[in-house]
XYZ file of C-alpha atoms in Angstrom:
653
model
C 10.193 -59.700 -24.431
C 7.481 -60.448 -22.476
C 4.332 -60.606 -23.670
C 1.922 -62.270 -21.235
C 1.285 -62.905 -17.725
C -0.183 -66.102 -16.124
C -2.630 -65.637 -13.064
C -1.239 -66.844 -9.734
C -2.024 -66.975 -6.019
C -5.234 -66.604 -3.886
C -5.010 -64.064 -0.887
C -6.615 -60.915 0.299
C -4.743 -57.585 0.308
C -5.909 -53.713 1.345
C -6.829 -51.488 -1.381
C -4.551 -48.498 -1.584
C -5.936 -44.722 -0.989
C -4.201 -41.832 -2.479
C -3.098 -38.912 -0.431
C -4.416 -35.312 -0.644
C -2.189 -32.897 -2.779
C -0.246 -31.287 0.181
C 0.432 -34.596 1.959
C 1.463 -35.945 -1.434
C 4.171 -33.544 -1.654
C 5.089 -33.745 1.769
C 5.716 -37.246 1.772
C 7.321 -37.462 -1.476
C 10.116 -35.071 -0.003
C 10.216 -37.392 3.178
C 10.627 -40.426 1.143
C 13.449 -39.069 -0.792
C 15.132 -37.766 2.271
C 14.806 -41.357 3.956
C 15.836 -43.112 0.820
C 19.286 -41.402 0.887
C 19.725 -42.162 4.740
C 18.395 -45.536 5.061
C 17.535 -47.039 1.758
C 15.845 -50.253 2.677
C 12.966 -48.655 5.011
C 11.906 -45.558 2.825
C 9.592 -47.666 0.484
C 8.380 -49.709 3.296
C 7.485 -46.936 5.554
C 5.602 -45.177 2.798
C 3.986 -48.365 1.820
C 3.252 -49.261 5.563
C 1.541 -45.613 6.086
C -0.904 -45.795 3.283
C -1.667 -49.549 3.901
C -2.875 -48.545 7.546
C -4.839 -45.731 5.937
C -6.215 -48.310 3.755
C -7.222 -50.666 6.392
C -10.116 -48.357 7.440
C -11.759 -47.995 4.141
C -14.843 -50.396 3.289
C -14.160 -53.416 1.250
C -16.374 -52.257 -1.621
C -14.660 -49.740 -3.759
C -17.051 -46.973 -5.088
C -15.888 -44.812 -8.019
C -14.687 -42.114 -6.059
C -12.504 -44.164 -4.085
C -11.176 -45.700 -7.580
C -10.630 -42.381 -8.698
C -8.642 -41.382 -5.427
C -6.448 -44.935 -5.340
C -4.932 -43.867 -8.863
C -1.705 -43.050 -9.474
C -1.108 -39.198 -8.430
C 0.264 -36.618 -10.781
C 3.959 -36.852 -11.645
C 6.250 -34.672 -9.342
C 7.707 -32.045 -10.780
C 11.331 -32.924 -9.877
C 11.078 -36.122 -11.534
C 12.472 -36.577 -14.854
C 12.025 -39.690 -17.457
C 14.694 -41.278 -19.511
C 15.026 -40.934 -23.202
C 14.964 -43.960 -25.566
C 18.457 -45.374 -25.659
C 18.966 -46.122 -29.448
C 22.359 -47.711 -29.345
C 21.942 -50.066 -26.396
C 24.074 -53.011 -26.966
C 22.384 -56.648 -27.283
C 23.971 -57.812 -23.669
C 22.567 -54.648 -21.976
C 19.066 -55.331 -23.791
C 19.215 -58.774 -22.449
C 20.297 -57.760 -18.930
C 17.599 -55.140 -18.715
C 14.920 -57.774 -19.808
C 15.993 -60.257 -17.080
C 15.727 -57.262 -14.667
C 12.257 -56.360 -15.721
C 11.310 -60.061 -15.843
C 12.277 -60.490 -11.965
C 10.290 -57.055 -11.236
C 7.405 -58.768 -13.038
C 7.822 -61.951 -11.154
C 7.851 -59.870 -7.781
C 4.506 -58.031 -8.771
C 2.920 -61.556 -9.283
C 3.939 -63.296 -6.401
C 3.996 -60.146 -3.833
C 1.221 -60.958 -1.162
C 1.262 -57.294 -0.662
C 0.637 -55.557 -4.258
C -0.382 -52.252 -2.497
C 3.088 -51.964 -1.095
C 4.573 -52.434 -4.636
C 2.097 -49.880 -6.294
C 2.727 -47.518 -3.524
C 6.782 -47.320 -4.606
C 5.789 -47.694 -8.491
C 3.494 -45.252 -8.713
C 5.584 -42.280 -7.573
C 7.311 -42.676 -11.022
C 10.626 -42.408 -9.445
C 13.775 -44.918 -9.743
C 13.315 -48.187 -7.823
C 15.113 -51.443 -7.380
C 13.877 -55.105 -6.663
C 15.120 -56.576 -3.599
C 14.234 -59.777 -1.695
C 12.146 -57.895 0.881
C 10.530 -55.898 -1.736
C 10.850 -52.487 -3.604
C 12.502 -49.198 -2.662
C 13.229 -46.218 -4.209
C 16.569 -45.613 -5.651
C 18.920 -42.621 -6.644
C 20.617 -43.944 -9.660
C 24.014 -41.996 -8.865
C 24.179 -42.357 -5.417
C 23.604 -45.931 -5.179
C 25.782 -46.763 -8.047
C 28.574 -44.718 -6.457
C 28.189 -46.272 -3.335
C 28.491 -50.059 -4.902
C 25.064 -50.590 -3.326
C 23.327 -51.450 -6.671
C 24.298 -51.622 -10.374
C 22.550 -48.821 -12.201
C 21.406 -51.187 -14.864
C 19.012 -52.763 -12.283
C 17.160 -49.434 -11.567
C 13.998 -49.274 -12.949
C 11.499 -46.332 -13.371
C 7.923 -46.600 -14.315
C 6.665 -44.195 -16.903
C 3.295 -43.205 -17.490
C 1.899 -45.110 -20.393
C 1.567 -41.857 -22.669
C 4.882 -40.905 -21.871
C 6.054 -44.367 -22.574
C 4.348 -44.357 -26.154
C 5.767 -41.274 -26.911
C 9.197 -42.337 -26.163
C 8.838 -45.550 -28.012
C 7.149 -44.217 -31.275
C 8.230 -46.017 -34.131
C 9.978 -48.610 -32.311
C 8.533 -52.328 -31.318
C 8.974 -51.674 -27.453
C 5.909 -52.308 -25.464
C 6.827 -53.217 -22.141
C 10.229 -51.963 -21.426
C 13.091 -50.009 -22.968
C 16.615 -48.930 -21.840
C 16.738 -45.443 -21.208
C 19.483 -42.876 -20.747
C 19.133 -40.605 -17.827
C 20.099 -36.921 -17.638
C 23.616 -37.937 -15.801
C 24.394 -40.001 -18.601
C 23.624 -43.105 -16.825
C 21.352 -46.077 -17.958
C 17.716 -47.312 -16.660
C 15.275 -49.430 -17.475
C 11.911 -47.863 -18.314
C 9.132 -49.866 -17.651
C 5.406 -49.178 -19.320
C 2.836 -48.351 -16.651
C 0.131 -50.195 -18.986
C 2.097 -53.423 -18.264
C 2.715 -52.710 -14.523
C -1.040 -52.151 -14.177
C -1.917 -55.192 -16.142
C 0.362 -57.474 -13.917
C -1.466 -55.762 -10.856
C -4.665 -56.600 -12.211
C -4.235 -59.651 -12.976
C -2.593 -60.630 -9.503
C -5.470 -58.898 -7.765
C -8.132 -61.068 -9.446
C -6.177 -64.215 -8.854
C -6.278 -63.364 -5.157
C -9.947 -62.547 -5.276
C -9.578 -59.102 -4.599
C -12.233 -58.344 -7.236
C -13.284 -54.705 -5.861
C -9.706 -53.663 -6.226
C -9.236 -55.352 -9.553
C -12.025 -53.245 -10.736
C -10.767 -49.931 -9.118
C -7.569 -50.344 -10.431
C -8.413 -50.942 -14.004
C -11.155 -48.288 -14.243
C -8.670 -45.735 -12.767
C -6.005 -46.517 -15.403
C -8.823 -46.469 -18.129
C -9.952 -43.178 -17.145
C -6.626 -41.860 -17.824
C -5.988 -43.681 -20.667
C -9.220 -42.132 -22.259
C -7.865 -38.442 -21.749
C -4.722 -39.376 -23.310
C -6.496 -40.658 -26.277
C -9.061 -37.811 -26.353
C -6.200 -35.437 -26.394
C -4.592 -37.217 -29.350
C -8.125 -37.376 -31.077
C -7.417 -41.252 -31.226
C -10.956 -43.063 -30.645
C -10.988 -46.591 -29.364
C -12.664 -47.891 -32.552
C -10.248 -47.993 -35.531
C -11.422 -46.432 -38.854
C -13.352 -43.326 -37.819
C -13.622 -40.413 -39.676
C -11.278 -38.539 -37.829
C -8.431 -41.048 -38.366
C -9.189 -41.368 -42.123
C -8.303 -37.938 -42.503
C -4.899 -38.189 -40.973
C -1.997 -39.006 -43.354
C -0.508 -42.512 -43.196
C 2.308 -41.677 -40.988
C -0.308 -39.945 -38.194
C -2.052 -43.126 -38.533
C 0.441 -45.256 -37.789
C 1.540 -43.219 -34.957
C -2.001 -43.012 -33.509
C -2.269 -46.590 -33.927
C 1.050 -47.193 -32.061
C -0.081 -45.000 -29.007
C -3.247 -46.817 -28.920
C -1.497 -50.474 -28.791
C 1.203 -49.040 -26.652
C -1.487 -47.862 -23.845
C -3.930 -50.925 -24.058
C -3.796 -53.109 -21.469
C -2.876 -56.531 -22.062
C -5.545 -59.357 -22.649
C -4.845 -61.449 -19.380
C -5.600 -58.117 -17.593
C -8.926 -57.401 -19.474
C -9.906 -60.854 -19.030
C -9.374 -60.712 -15.426
C -11.330 -57.397 -15.202
C -13.910 -59.104 -17.252
C -14.057 -62.187 -14.544
C -14.060 -59.394 -11.399
C -17.037 -57.504 -13.093
C -18.972 -60.897 -13.086
C -18.027 -61.752 -9.322
C -19.487 -58.595 -8.185
C -22.153 -58.394 -10.602
C -21.377 -55.212 -12.530
C -23.707 -56.205 -15.625
C -23.840 -53.070 -17.260
C -19.829 -52.441 -17.057
C -19.623 -55.986 -18.724
C -21.655 -54.611 -21.681
C -19.910 -51.312 -21.782
C -16.500 -52.916 -21.758
C -17.081 -55.212 -24.535
C -18.595 -52.107 -26.543
C -15.996 -49.520 -26.100
C -13.192 -51.683 -27.989
C -13.387 -54.562 -30.431
C -10.403 -55.840 -29.042
C -12.279 -56.254 -25.694
C -14.730 -58.308 -27.383
C -11.744 -60.299 -28.955
C -10.950 -60.861 -25.239
C -13.964 -62.080 -24.201
C -14.416 -64.473 -26.949
C -10.981 -65.963 -26.015
C -12.293 -68.739 -23.521
C -15.218 -70.088 -21.998
C -15.046 -68.358 -18.853
C -14.873 -64.959 -20.228
C -17.365 -65.732 -22.925
C -19.717 -66.716 -20.247
C -19.129 -63.658 -18.053
C -20.183 -61.759 -21.291
C -23.119 -63.625 -22.091
C -24.304 -63.332 -18.834
C -23.806 -59.519 -18.904
C -25.733 -59.549 -22.086
C -28.484 -61.522 -20.711
C -28.887 -59.329 -17.475
C -28.576 -56.206 -19.749
C -30.950 -57.656 -22.322
C -28.324 -56.478 -24.991
C -29.108 -59.488 -27.624
C -27.169 -57.322 -30.374
C -23.757 -57.764 -28.438
C -24.691 -61.439 -27.550
C -25.170 -62.348 -31.398
C -21.874 -60.555 -32.269
C -20.267 -62.504 -29.504
C -21.461 -65.697 -30.858
C -20.689 -65.124 -34.306
C -17.202 -63.816 -33.669
C -16.681 -67.161 -31.453
C -17.921 -69.491 -33.922
C -15.367 -67.827 -36.608
C -12.647 -68.291 -34.383
C -13.409 -71.670 -33.236
C -15.087 -73.168 -36.681
C -14.386 -76.648 -35.727
C -15.490 -76.364 -32.016
C -19.040 -77.209 -30.707
C -20.034 -74.003 -28.445
C -21.702 -75.171 -25.039
C -25.404 -75.152 -25.001
C -25.297 -72.229 -22.208
C -23.974 -69.720 -24.600
C -26.630 -69.959 -27.014
C -29.348 -69.927 -24.146
C -27.973 -67.249 -22.571
C -27.423 -65.132 -25.868
C -31.268 -66.156 -26.752
C -32.594 -65.314 -23.380
C -30.966 -61.974 -23.660
C -33.225 -61.191 -26.372
C -36.363 -63.284 -25.301
C -36.495 -62.057 -21.626
C -36.538 -58.481 -22.521
C -39.758 -56.664 -21.477
C -39.715 -54.270 -24.294
C -38.931 -56.531 -27.269
C -38.757 -55.232 -30.664
C -38.321 -56.558 -34.098
C -34.329 -56.484 -33.574
C -34.744 -58.672 -30.829
C -36.786 -61.146 -32.743
C -34.034 -61.275 -35.624
C -31.382 -61.682 -33.231
C -33.085 -64.536 -31.365
C -34.159 -66.093 -34.456
C -30.493 -66.163 -35.751
C -29.398 -67.748 -32.532
C -31.992 -70.575 -32.773
C -30.775 -71.224 -36.410
C -27.107 -71.312 -35.725
C -27.408 -73.255 -32.815
C -29.177 -75.972 -34.735
C -27.098 -75.970 -37.775
C -23.661 -75.469 -36.152
C -24.124 -77.761 -32.847
C -27.317 -79.666 -33.389
C -29.257 -78.093 -30.420
C -32.893 -77.712 -30.221
C -34.575 -74.907 -28.178
C -36.118 -75.747 -24.997
C -40.059 -75.773 -25.578
C -40.789 -72.693 -23.386
C -37.893 -70.626 -25.141
C -39.108 -71.692 -28.842
C -42.808 -70.585 -27.711
C -41.381 -67.179 -26.187
C -39.937 -66.676 -29.946
C -43.164 -67.748 -31.496
C -45.019 -65.612 -29.277
C -43.059 -62.407 -29.732
C -42.966 -62.872 -33.303
C -46.776 -62.624 -33.472
C -47.103 -59.706 -30.973
C -44.806 -57.743 -33.175
C -46.724 -58.633 -36.586
C -43.852 -60.644 -37.677
C -45.687 -63.508 -39.051
C -42.464 -64.201 -41.120
C -40.738 -64.563 -38.309
C -43.034 -67.039 -36.574
C -43.075 -69.416 -39.405
C -39.358 -69.248 -39.519
C -39.391 -70.339 -36.218
C -42.246 -73.149 -36.404
C -40.163 -74.418 -39.536
C -36.949 -74.871 -37.684
C -38.690 -77.475 -35.106
C -41.784 -78.781 -36.503
C -40.152 -82.002 -36.839
C -39.826 -82.078 -33.032
C -43.431 -81.610 -32.425
C -44.636 -85.143 -32.412
C -42.801 -86.084 -29.143
C -40.928 -82.892 -27.385
C -43.156 -80.157 -28.313
C -46.637 -81.406 -28.647
C -48.119 -78.993 -25.263
C -46.358 -75.940 -27.142
C -47.489 -76.730 -30.335
C -50.956 -76.506 -29.504
C -49.905 -73.510 -27.387
C -48.579 -72.075 -30.444
C -51.774 -72.820 -32.528
C -53.812 -71.139 -29.859
C -51.908 -67.776 -30.064
C -51.930 -67.607 -33.524
C -55.574 -68.032 -33.373
C -56.572 -65.768 -30.789
C -54.184 -62.965 -32.426
C -56.116 -63.338 -35.573
C -53.243 -64.879 -37.957
C -54.859 -67.516 -40.173
C -52.373 -67.697 -42.702
C -49.636 -68.495 -40.085
C -52.352 -71.070 -38.587
C -53.206 -72.719 -41.744
C -49.170 -72.845 -42.450
C -48.426 -74.529 -39.304
C -51.488 -77.315 -39.851
C -50.306 -78.170 -43.159
C -46.433 -78.489 -42.047
C -47.437 -80.415 -39.060
C -49.600 -82.820 -41.124
C -46.633 -83.219 -43.927
C -44.272 -84.074 -40.545
C -46.219 -86.766 -38.865
C -47.432 -88.556 -42.072
C -49.133 -91.700 -40.827
C -47.203 -91.816 -37.466
C -50.193 -90.276 -35.468
C -53.534 -92.003 -35.329
C -56.652 -90.617 -36.531
C -58.069 -89.820 -33.302
C -55.134 -87.398 -32.805
C -55.376 -85.672 -35.924
C -58.848 -85.163 -35.273
C -58.313 -83.750 -31.789
C -55.954 -81.107 -33.222
C -57.848 -80.236 -36.290
C -61.074 -79.465 -34.116
C -59.249 -77.973 -31.652
C -57.995 -75.434 -34.315
C -61.482 -74.960 -35.650
C -62.473 -74.228 -32.575
C -60.059 -71.594 -31.732
C -60.467 -70.139 -35.117
C -64.107 -69.676 -34.690
C -63.961 -68.411 -31.268
C -61.461 -65.688 -32.197
C -63.631 -64.399 -35.134
C -61.519 -65.584 -38.070
C -63.053 -65.055 -41.470
C -65.226 -67.580 -43.230
C -62.474 -68.054 -45.990
C -59.876 -69.419 -43.526
C -62.358 -71.415 -41.908
C -63.252 -72.952 -45.465
C -59.711 -73.669 -46.412
C -59.154 -75.310 -42.821
C -61.898 -77.512 -43.739
C -60.276 -77.989 -47.194
C -57.052 -79.158 -45.476
C -59.156 -81.704 -43.504
C -60.663 -82.999 -46.231
C -57.796 -83.501 -48.231
C -56.173 -85.569 -45.035
C -59.550 -87.360 -44.375
C -59.705 -85.943 -40.760
C -63.068 -85.957 -39.003
C -64.444 -82.903 -36.932
C -66.270 -83.347 -33.653
C -70.096 -82.600 -33.554
C -69.439 -79.462 -31.325
C -67.328 -78.067 -34.030
C -69.605 -78.934 -36.691
C -72.579 -77.253 -35.253
C -70.492 -74.041 -34.751
C -69.142 -74.234 -38.199
C -72.625 -74.958 -39.555
C -74.007 -72.103 -37.749
C -71.194 -69.448 -38.861
C -71.692 -70.371 -42.535
C -75.537 -69.854 -42.216
C -74.938 -66.255 -40.397
C -72.227 -65.528 -42.999
C -74.413 -66.342 -45.946
C -77.824 -64.916 -44.790
C -76.426 -61.389 -44.599
C -76.076 -61.318 -48.511
C -78.506 -64.079 -49.685
C -81.743 -65.107 -49.375
C -82.848 -68.376 -46.899
C -83.585 -70.496 -50.017
C -80.015 -69.447 -51.411
C -78.392 -69.732 -48.049
C -79.248 -73.133 -47.112
C -79.007 -74.106 -50.879
C -75.118 -73.221 -50.850
C -74.803 -74.719 -47.412
C -76.046 -78.159 -48.632
C -73.461 -77.716 -51.556
C -70.709 -76.904 -49.424
C -71.254 -79.882 -46.864
C -71.808 -82.482 -49.896
C -68.317 -81.695 -51.375
C -66.729 -82.069 -48.294
C -68.427 -85.348 -47.233
C -64.941 -87.341 -46.372
C -64.211 -84.625 -43.876
C -67.257 -84.832 -42.195
C -68.327 -88.401 -41.886
C -71.123 -87.738 -39.694
C -73.150 -86.328 -42.279
C -76.644 -87.164 -40.250
C -75.289 -84.901 -37.675
C -74.975 -81.704 -40.334
C -78.495 -82.544 -41.531
C -79.548 -82.168 -37.929
C -77.732 -79.118 -37.356
C -79.161 -77.431 -40.509
C -82.785 -78.344 -39.673
C -82.135 -76.829 -36.220
C -81.062 -73.800 -37.800
C -84.000 -73.662 -40.058
C -86.146 -73.968 -37.331
C -84.702 -71.352 -34.825
C -84.565 -68.729 -37.620
C -88.159 -69.684 -38.957
C -87.147 -70.560 -42.260
C -89.593 -73.595 -42.648
C -89.955 -73.694 -45.967
C -86.268 -74.393 -46.624
C -86.761 -77.588 -44.205
C -87.910 -79.438 -47.227
C -84.592 -78.705 -48.853
C -82.565 -80.340 -46.376
C -84.805 -83.374 -46.306
C -84.334 -83.889 -50.019
C -80.706 -83.752 -49.436
C -81.161 -86.424 -47.060
C -83.073 -88.421 -49.438
C -80.561 -87.486 -52.438
C -77.392 -88.461 -50.344
C -79.266 -91.678 -48.967
C -77.878 -91.406 -45.669
C -77.905 -93.971 -43.097
C -80.305 -92.242 -40.850
C -82.662 -89.327 -40.479
C -82.965 -86.872 -37.822
C -86.294 -87.632 -37.407
C -87.180 -85.487 -34.094
C -86.095 -82.374 -36.138
C -88.543 -83.206 -38.711
C -91.096 -83.809 -36.427
C -90.439 -80.627 -34.862
C -90.860 -78.898 -38.704
C -94.023 -80.617 -39.031
C -95.440 -79.647 -35.822
C -94.640 -75.831 -36.905
C -96.233 -76.379 -40.393
C -99.359 -77.792 -38.384
C -99.181 -74.232 -36.629
C -99.101 -72.553 -39.787
C -101.842 -75.126 -41.221
C -99.205 -75.904 -43.869
C -100.153 -79.431 -44.051
C -99.059 -79.833 -47.791
C -95.563 -79.361 -46.752
C -95.581 -82.039 -43.829
C -96.836 -84.390 -46.397
C -94.644 -83.558 -49.072
C -91.748 -83.913 -47.033
C -92.910 -87.366 -45.518
C -94.160 -88.614 -49.069
C -90.268 -87.981 -50.365
C -88.703 -89.659 -47.338
C -91.050 -92.957 -47.380
C -90.585 -93.218 -51.126
C -86.613 -93.212 -51.274
C -85.313 -94.141 -47.719
C -83.191 -96.901 -47.624
C -84.102 -99.769 -44.987
C -81.874 -98.966 -42.409
C -82.799 -95.043 -42.502
C -86.511 -95.925 -42.702
C -85.833 -97.741 -39.324
C -84.975 -94.420 -37.853
C -88.496 -92.931 -38.274
C -90.123 -92.741 -34.880
C -94.026 -92.907 -33.897
C -94.466 -89.307 -33.684
C -93.483 -88.884 -37.412
C -96.349 -91.095 -38.423
C -98.510 -89.819 -36.013
C -98.159 -86.296 -37.581
C -98.160 -87.493 -40.972
C -101.511 -89.340 -40.853
C -102.892 -86.087 -39.003
C -101.763 -83.902 -42.017
C -103.269 -86.530 -44.344
C -106.322 -86.420 -42.183
C -106.686 -82.474 -42.351
C -106.251 -82.307 -45.989
C -109.076 -84.936 -46.663
C -107.403 -87.494 -48.127
C -108.924 -90.297 -46.152
C -108.257 -93.164 -48.412
C -104.549 -92.511 -48.176
C -104.693 -92.654 -44.364
C -106.157 -96.232 -44.455
C -104.006 -97.277 -47.486
C -100.512 -95.752 -45.815
C -101.757 -97.598 -42.384
C -102.003 -100.576 -44.010
C -98.683 -100.371 -46.381
C -96.726 -99.400 -43.375
C -98.112 -101.744 -40.894
C -98.701 -98.901 -38.415
C -100.898 -101.120 -36.494
C -98.683 -103.614 -35.821
C -95.598 -101.671 -35.361
C -96.902 -99.118 -32.701
C -99.969 -100.924 -31.238
C -100.178 -98.757 -28.188
C -100.202 -95.482 -30.245
C -103.673 -93.809 -29.658
C -103.271 -91.176 -32.211
C -102.686 -93.689 -35.028
C -105.712 -95.297 -33.987
C -108.014 -92.270 -33.740
C -106.642 -91.106 -37.254
C -107.662 -94.320 -38.942
C -110.994 -94.246 -36.872
C -112.088 -90.865 -38.137
C -110.707 -91.645 -41.621
C -112.786 -94.860 -41.945
C -115.811 -92.716 -40.564
C -115.334 -90.108 -43.062
C -115.674 -92.509 -45.868
C -118.875 -94.088 -44.714
């Protein structure tokens, strides 16, 4: 028995157009008369007349045209044969051969509308070299013009299904006519499938779509009348008995178009950009989805439709089904990218789209070894954050962190910036940890410093909590990554702002010094940190706390001193007449500084130091320090030092 029909041919043919009801009745009678008088011309004349009418119809088939061009109602004088149960094997074999010739004619006919014009009348016909023509079984057989066993008749698919219930006949059967003759009954679903396949092969896509849609509308009416939904296993079918369920399943199967026709329809929809109908076609019947997953061409059509209609759930389902059907095959990268874009190029993406995109990205990597393009990966990461799905963002990052060293470096920075600006500190810190674990020693210290400082800067700019900043510094400390000076300045200022809201200035500076002391390995330029803290003390008016910073410099024996900032503090003390504070800071520095650090003290430092001693009346110390430090030799052109020494000598006389 025939099961499948290959696609053939490339040509064009005009579409059919149904006559109005009064005209149909008239031409039905006329055709019957002509078939008796001149059998060879009856079918042709009818087909030519309708073909002439079709030539004036525009190429694009609208939905209204598809409805008019479909099979007319069965005439009242037409009777259908009954299923012949006791047909012999030879008779059945001959009938199959005749039906095969008919199918071959439908595939090869250049004008398929002429064949359909004859067949759609549901009257007996025969296949001749010139085409199809109507036949009268009794008159033709009596005149020896044709064997009765070579006469065919197309039955509407619902009538065919009713007559073949309980049998395995799906395409044709040997039927018994009321005149006790035999006739070959053809299933309308098979005829339509052959014509749809042939029209698509000839590039007549609008006709293919119109033809398929016309039959589908009729079939839906039949199924609705029998309460037989397309998808199996619904509540209505579950309540039916076992026998009724079998009958319904047989009816659905008998009236369903063959897979090649559905494949042709799917590809024609793509050719004419009917993307919404592609998605509708795949969703209305699970077997349609099976057809779409049979080949690369049909799968491509479906996934393009999913992308255009932004149906990520259907794209995911199709990928899963095709992967299960081809477990050892590697699907093309295009499949995965189309499915991914159906989720990520949607304007109003939701959490389901993110889940689908994440699943597609994971499957394409695990099953085929593909890696998402950087822009597509960033779209997934970005969408996850906007939808507050931190878990999805981290899953997406975890899939591709090993590629950030080469392929995704720019997008890695983009992802970090996005996470910082959307205030997701946990995501940022996890990403940095995974990145550092991945690169190891393959990236130099300068590159690490740039990335870490970039992250800190973005976190500070986005107002992340101090706890997140502290944790980021701890990560840098453990990896011995140095921060840039600009970042250190902003971090120190933010820490003071945060602590000053709940602590006194003294405790604020003390806590800050302890914090930076514990992370000295991450902040190698400790002199700069001391400079920043002194500047902040001066700006905030915390002059007494400047001495705490100076003591920290001495205690840590730093290789340098922020001398200018210390001089500014001494000037501020002079304005307040707090000379003893200036002298105290200077004495601590002079007693404990190392030789390299001592060399960083400039002329202004010693001028204000001697001035403070002079104002306190400690004239002997002025002369003593001038001699011990060799200030005259070191700064011979300093007028202030010379005047201080002269005044001290004058006061001692």
